[in-house]
PDB file of C-alpha atoms in Angstrom:
ATOM      1  CA  GLN A  13       0.000   0.000   0.000  1.00 87.00           C
ATOM      2  CA  VAL A  14       1.498   3.304  -1.087  1.00 93.00           C
ATOM      3  CA  GLN A  15       1.154   6.114   1.413  1.00 96.00           C
ATOM      4  CA  LEU A  16       1.691   9.810   0.790  1.00 98.00           C
ATOM      5  CA  VAL A  17       1.319  12.278   3.653  1.00 98.00           C
ATOM      6  CA  GLU A  18       1.619  16.004   2.996  1.00 97.00           C
ATOM      7  CA  SER A  19       2.432  18.638   5.573  1.00 98.00           C
ATOM      8  CA  GLY A  20       3.789  22.159   5.764  1.00 98.00           C
ATOM      9  CA  GLY A  21       0.865  24.168   4.501  1.00 98.00           C
ATOM     10  CA  GLY A  22      -0.296  27.311   6.228  1.00 98.00           C
ATOM     11  CA  SER A  23      -1.027  30.987   5.855  1.00 98.00           C
ATOM     12  CA  VAL A  24       1.575  33.431   4.612  1.00 98.00           C
ATOM     13  CA  GLN A  25       1.673  36.948   3.231  1.00 98.00           C
ATOM     14  CA  ALA A  26       2.443  37.616  -0.404  1.00 98.00           C
ATOM     15  CA  GLY A  27       6.148  37.431  -1.069  1.00 98.00           C
ATOM     16  CA  GLY A  28       6.685  34.861   1.647  1.00 98.00           C
ATOM     17  CA  SER A  29       7.839  31.268   1.486  1.00 98.00           C
ATOM     18  CA  LEU A  30       6.615  27.837   2.512  1.00 98.00           C
ATOM     19  CA  ARG A  31       8.074  24.366   2.181  1.00 98.00           C
ATOM     20  CA  LEU A  32       5.639  21.519   1.703  1.00 98.00           C
ATOM     21  CA  SER A  33       6.644  17.971   2.560  1.00 98.00           C
ATOM     22  CA  CYS A  34       5.341  14.681   1.246  1.00 98.00           C
ATOM     23  CA  ALA A  35       6.362  11.679   3.319  1.00 98.00           C
ATOM     24  CA  ALA A  36       6.196   8.682   1.029  1.00 96.00           C
ATOM     25  CA  SER A  37       6.363   4.929   1.277  1.00 93.00           C
ATOM     26  CA  THR A  38       9.860   3.502   0.913  1.00 91.00           C
ATOM     27  CA  GLY A  39      11.041   3.368  -2.688  1.00 91.00           C
ATOM     28  CA  ILE A  40       8.224   5.349  -4.222  1.00 94.00           C
ATOM     29  CA  LEU A  41      10.398   8.389  -4.925  1.00 93.00           C
ATOM     30  CA  SER A  42      12.161   6.481  -7.704  1.00 93.00           C
ATOM     31  CA  ASN A  43       8.930   6.775  -9.688  1.00 94.00           C
ATOM     32  CA  CYS A  44       7.306   9.759 -11.297  1.00 96.00           C
ATOM     33  CA  MET A  45       6.144  12.133  -8.546  1.00 97.00           C
ATOM     34  CA  GLY A  46       4.008  15.208  -8.854  1.00 97.00           C
ATOM     35  CA  TRP A  47       2.722  18.217  -6.988  1.00 98.00           C
ATOM     36  CA  PHE A  48      -0.755  19.427  -7.878  1.00 98.00           C
ATOM     37  CA  ARG A  49      -3.023  22.111  -6.521  1.00 98.00           C
ATOM     38  CA  GLN A  50      -6.721  22.851  -6.547  1.00 98.00           C
ATOM     39  CA  ALA A  51      -8.378  26.130  -5.669  1.00 97.00           C
ATOM     40  CA  PRO A  52     -12.110  26.333  -4.864  1.00 95.00           C
ATOM     41  CA  GLY A  53     -14.186  26.148  -8.033  1.00 96.00           C
ATOM     42  CA  LYS A  54     -11.191  25.305 -10.203  1.00 96.00           C
ATOM     43  CA  GLU A  55      -9.801  22.119 -11.695  1.00 96.00           C
ATOM     44  CA  ARG A  56      -6.824  20.401 -10.180  1.00 97.00           C
ATOM     45  CA  GLU A  57      -3.703  21.598 -11.956  1.00 97.00           C
ATOM     46  CA  GLY A  58      -0.176  20.327 -12.164  1.00 97.00           C
ATOM     47  CA  VAL A  59       2.452  22.407 -10.405  1.00 98.00           C
ATOM     48  CA  ALA A  60       5.500  20.229 -10.971  1.00 98.00           C
ATOM     49  CA  GLN A  61       6.356  16.675 -11.934  1.00 97.00           C
ATOM     50  CA  THR A  62       9.645  14.956 -11.320  1.00 97.00           C
ATOM     51  CA  TYR A  63      11.296  11.762 -12.408  1.00 95.00           C
ATOM     52  CA  PRO A  64      14.893  10.870 -11.564  1.00 90.00           C
ATOM     53  CA  GLY A  65      17.020  13.262 -13.577  1.00 87.00           C
ATOM     54  CA  ASN A  66      14.349  15.663 -14.712  1.00 95.00           C
ATOM     55  CA  THR A  67      11.741  18.017 -13.287  1.00 97.00           C
ATOM     56  CA  TYR A  68       9.041  19.981 -15.056  1.00 97.00           C
ATOM     57  CA  TYR A  69       7.425  23.121 -13.681  1.00 98.00           C
ATOM     58  CA  ALA A  70       4.230  24.829 -14.732  1.00 97.00           C
ATOM     59  CA  ASP A  71       4.844  28.267 -16.212  1.00 97.00           C
ATOM     60  CA  SER A  72       2.921  29.871 -13.356  1.00 97.00           C
ATOM     61  CA  VAL A  73       5.482  28.670 -10.781  1.00 98.00           C
ATOM     62  CA  LYS A  74       8.676  28.447 -12.784  1.00 98.00           C
ATOM     63  CA  GLY A  75      11.499  30.306 -11.066  1.00 98.00           C
ATOM     64  CA  ARG A  76       9.605  30.456  -7.770  1.00 98.00           C
ATOM     65  CA  PHE A  77       8.971  26.821  -6.832  1.00 98.00           C
ATOM     66  CA  THR A  78      11.539  24.036  -6.532  1.00 98.00           C
ATOM     67  CA  VAL A  79      11.053  20.294  -6.095  1.00 98.00           C
ATOM     68  CA  LEU A  80      13.504  18.637  -3.753  1.00 97.00           C
ATOM     69  CA  LYS A  81      13.978  15.030  -2.706  1.00 96.00           C
ATOM     70  CA  ASP A  82      15.497  13.441   0.366  1.00 95.00           C
ATOM     71  CA  LEU A  83      15.792   9.776  -0.490  1.00 94.00           C
ATOM     72  CA  ALA A  84      17.106   8.885   2.955  1.00 95.00           C
ATOM     73  CA  LYS A  85      13.919  10.276   4.490  1.00 96.00           C
ATOM     74  CA  ASN A  86      11.636   9.088   1.645  1.00 96.00           C
ATOM     75  CA  THR A  87      10.363  12.656   1.451  1.00 98.00           C
ATOM     76  CA  LEU A  88       9.495  14.912  -1.458  1.00 98.00           C
ATOM     77  CA  TYR A  89       9.458  18.657  -0.906  1.00 98.00           C
ATOM     78  CA  LEU A  90       8.021  21.647  -2.691  1.00 98.00           C
ATOM     79  CA  GLN A  91       9.905  24.809  -1.811  1.00 98.00           C
ATOM     80  CA  MET A  92       7.673  27.753  -2.629  1.00 98.00           C
ATOM     81  CA  ASN A  93       9.158  31.252  -2.713  1.00 98.00           C
ATOM     82  CA  SER A  94       7.768  34.638  -3.718  1.00 98.00           C
ATOM     83  CA  LEU A  95       4.252  33.388  -3.053  1.00 98.00           C
ATOM     84  CA  LYS A  96       1.306  35.179  -4.616  1.00 98.00           C
ATOM     85  CA  PRO A  97      -2.374  35.224  -3.608  1.00 98.00           C
ATOM     86  CA  GLU A  98      -3.150  33.181  -6.734  1.00 97.00           C
ATOM     87  CA  ASP A  99      -1.001  30.363  -5.320  1.00 98.00           C
ATOM     88  CA  SER A 100      -3.644  29.807  -2.633  1.00 98.00           C
ATOM     89  CA  ALA A 101      -5.012  26.278  -2.977  1.00 98.00           C
ATOM     90  CA  MET A 102      -5.041  22.798  -1.550  1.00 98.00           C
ATOM     91  CA  TYR A 103      -1.748  21.203  -2.547  1.00 98.00           C
ATOM     92  CA  TYR A 104      -1.472  17.484  -3.219  1.00 98.00           C
ATOM     93  CA  CYS A 105       1.406  15.088  -3.631  1.00 98.00           C
ATOM     94  CA  ALA A 106       0.923  12.340  -6.222  1.00 98.00           C
ATOM     95  CA  ALA A 107       2.899   9.309  -7.295  1.00 97.00           C
ATOM     96  CA  VAL A 108       3.289   6.954 -10.237  1.00 94.00           C
ATOM     97  CA  SER A 109       2.299   7.961 -13.707  1.00 94.00           C
ATOM     98  CA  ASP A 110       3.135   6.472 -17.103  1.00 91.00           C
ATOM     99  CA  ARG A 111       2.864   9.952 -18.634  1.00 93.00           C
ATOM    100  CA  CYS A 112       4.851  11.868 -16.060  1.00 93.00           C
ATOM    101  CA  PHE A 113       5.454  15.184 -17.771  1.00 92.00           C
ATOM    102  CA  VAL A 114       2.040  15.450 -19.372  1.00 89.00           C
ATOM    103  CA  GLY A 115       0.973  16.598 -15.928  1.00 86.00           C
ATOM    104  CA  LYS A 116      -2.564  15.267 -15.926  1.00 90.00           C
ATOM    105  CA  SER A 117      -3.936  14.435 -12.503  1.00 92.00           C
ATOM    106  CA  ALA A 118      -5.935  11.524 -13.932  1.00 93.00           C
ATOM    107  CA  ASP A 119      -2.687   9.788 -14.885  1.00 94.00           C
ATOM    108  CA  PHE A 120      -1.400   9.578 -11.305  1.00 97.00           C
ATOM    109  CA  ARG A 121      -2.208   6.477  -9.334  1.00 96.00           C
ATOM    110  CA  TYR A 122      -1.630   7.499  -5.714  1.00 97.00           C
ATOM    111  CA  TRP A 123      -2.544  10.661  -3.834  1.00 98.00           C
ATOM    112  CA  GLY A 124      -2.036  12.251  -0.463  1.00 98.00           C
ATOM    113  CA  GLN A 125      -4.775  13.972   1.506  1.00 97.00           C
ATOM    114  CA  GLY A 126      -3.571  17.491   0.708  1.00 98.00           C
ATOM    115  CA  THR A 127      -2.327  20.477   2.654  1.00 98.00           C
ATOM    116  CA  GLN A 128      -3.839  23.954   2.487  1.00 98.00           C
ATOM    117  CA  VAL A 129      -1.816  26.981   1.404  1.00 98.00           C
ATOM    118  CA  THR A 130      -3.286  30.448   1.825  1.00 98.00           C
ATOM    119  CA  VAL A 131      -1.455  33.543   0.601  1.00 98.00           C
ATOM    120  CA  SER A 132      -2.809  36.928   1.637  1.00 98.00           C
ATOM    121  CA  SER A 133      -2.131  40.189  -0.161  1.00 95.00           C
TER     122      SER A 133
END
Protein backbone atom coordinates (compact mmCIF):
# COMPACT_ATOMS: atom_id res chain seq x y z
CA GLN A 1 0.00 0.00 0.00
CA VAL A 2 1.50 3.30 -1.09
CA GLN A 3 1.15 6.11 1.41
CA LEU A 4 1.69 9.81 0.79
CA VAL A 5 1.32 12.28 3.65
CA GLU A 6 1.62 16.00 3.00
CA SER A 7 2.43 18.64 5.57
CA GLY A 8 3.79 22.16 5.76
CA GLY A 9 0.86 24.17 4.50
CA GLY A 10 -0.30 27.31 6.23
CA SER A 11 -1.03 30.99 5.86
CA VAL A 12 1.57 33.43 4.61
CA GLN A 13 1.67 36.95 3.23
CA ALA A 14 2.44 37.62 -0.40
CA GLY A 15 6.15 37.43 -1.07
CA GLY A 16 6.69 34.86 1.65
CA SER A 17 7.84 31.27 1.49
CA LEU A 18 6.62 27.84 2.51
CA ARG A 19 8.07 24.37 2.18
CA LEU A 20 5.64 21.52 1.70
CA SER A 21 6.64 17.97 2.56
CA CYS A 22 5.34 14.68 1.25
CA ALA A 23 6.36 11.68 3.32
CA ALA A 24 6.20 8.68 1.03
CA SER A 25 6.36 4.93 1.28
CA THR A 26 9.86 3.50 0.91
CA GLY A 27 11.04 3.37 -2.69
CA ILE A 28 8.22 5.35 -4.22
CA LEU A 29 10.40 8.39 -4.93
CA SER A 30 12.16 6.48 -7.70
CA ASN A 31 8.93 6.78 -9.69
CA CYS A 32 7.31 9.76 -11.30
CA MET A 33 6.14 12.13 -8.55
CA GLY A 34 4.01 15.21 -8.85
CA TRP A 35 2.72 18.22 -6.99
CA PHE A 36 -0.75 19.43 -7.88
CA ARG A 37 -3.02 22.11 -6.52
CA GLN A 38 -6.72 22.85 -6.55
CA ALA A 39 -8.38 26.13 -5.67
CA PRO A 40 -12.11 26.33 -4.86
CA GLY A 41 -14.19 26.15 -8.03
CA LYS A 42 -11.19 25.30 -10.20
CA GLU A 43 -9.80 22.12 -11.70
CA ARG A 44 -6.82 20.40 -10.18
CA GLU A 45 -3.70 21.60 -11.96
CA GLY A 46 -0.18 20.33 -12.16
CA VAL A 47 2.45 22.41 -10.41
CA ALA A 48 5.50 20.23 -10.97
CA GLN A 49 6.36 16.67 -11.93
CA THR A 50 9.64 14.96 -11.32
CA TYR A 51 11.30 11.76 -12.41
CA PRO A 52 14.89 10.87 -11.56
CA GLY A 53 17.02 13.26 -13.58
CA ASN A 54 14.35 15.66 -14.71
CA THR A 55 11.74 18.02 -13.29
CA TYR A 56 9.04 19.98 -15.06
CA TYR A 57 7.43 23.12 -13.68
CA ALA A 58 4.23 24.83 -14.73
CA ASP A 59 4.84 28.27 -16.21
CA SER A 60 2.92 29.87 -13.36
CA VAL A 61 5.48 28.67 -10.78
CA LYS A 62 8.68 28.45 -12.78
CA GLY A 63 11.50 30.31 -11.07
CA ARG A 64 9.61 30.46 -7.77
CA PHE A 65 8.97 26.82 -6.83
CA THR A 66 11.54 24.04 -6.53
CA VAL A 67 11.05 20.29 -6.09
CA LEU A 68 13.50 18.64 -3.75
CA LYS A 69 13.98 15.03 -2.71
CA ASP A 70 15.50 13.44 0.37
CA LEU A 71 15.79 9.78 -0.49
CA ALA A 72 17.11 8.89 2.96
CA LYS A 73 13.92 10.28 4.49
CA ASN A 74 11.64 9.09 1.64
CA THR A 75 10.36 12.66 1.45
CA LEU A 76 9.49 14.91 -1.46
CA TYR A 77 9.46 18.66 -0.91
CA LEU A 78 8.02 21.65 -2.69
CA GLN A 79 9.91 24.81 -1.81
CA MET A 80 7.67 27.75 -2.63
CA ASN A 81 9.16 31.25 -2.71
CA SER A 82 7.77 34.64 -3.72
CA LEU A 83 4.25 33.39 -3.05
CA LYS A 84 1.31 35.18 -4.62
CA PRO A 85 -2.37 35.22 -3.61
CA GLU A 86 -3.15 33.18 -6.73
CA ASP A 87 -1.00 30.36 -5.32
CA SER A 88 -3.64 29.81 -2.63
CA ALA A 89 -5.01 26.28 -2.98
CA MET A 90 -5.04 22.80 -1.55
CA TYR A 91 -1.75 21.20 -2.55
CA TYR A 92 -1.47 17.48 -3.22
CA CYS A 93 1.41 15.09 -3.63
CA ALA A 94 0.92 12.34 -6.22
CA ALA A 95 2.90 9.31 -7.30
CA VAL A 96 3.29 6.95 -10.24
CA SER A 97 2.30 7.96 -13.71
CA ASP A 98 3.14 6.47 -17.10
CA ARG A 99 2.86 9.95 -18.63
CA CYS A 100 4.85 11.87 -16.06
CA PHE A 101 5.45 15.18 -17.77
CA VAL A 102 2.04 15.45 -19.37
CA GLY A 103 0.97 16.60 -15.93
CA LYS A 104 -2.56 15.27 -15.93
CA SER A 105 -3.94 14.44 -12.50
CA ALA A 106 -5.94 11.52 -13.93
CA ASP A 107 -2.69 9.79 -14.89
CA PHE A 108 -1.40 9.58 -11.31
CA ARG A 109 -2.21 6.48 -9.33
CA TYR A 110 -1.63 7.50 -5.71
CA TRP A 111 -2.54 10.66 -3.83
CA GLY A 112 -2.04 12.25 -0.46
CA GLN A 113 -4.78 13.97 1.51
CA GLY A 114 -3.57 17.49 0.71
CA THR A 115 -2.33 20.48 2.65
CA GLN A 116 -3.84 23.95 2.49
CA VAL A 117 -1.82 26.98 1.40
CA THR A 118 -3.29 30.45 1.83
CA VAL A 119 -1.46 33.54 0.60
CA SER A 120 -2.81 36.93 1.64
CA SER A 121 -2.13 40.19 -0.16
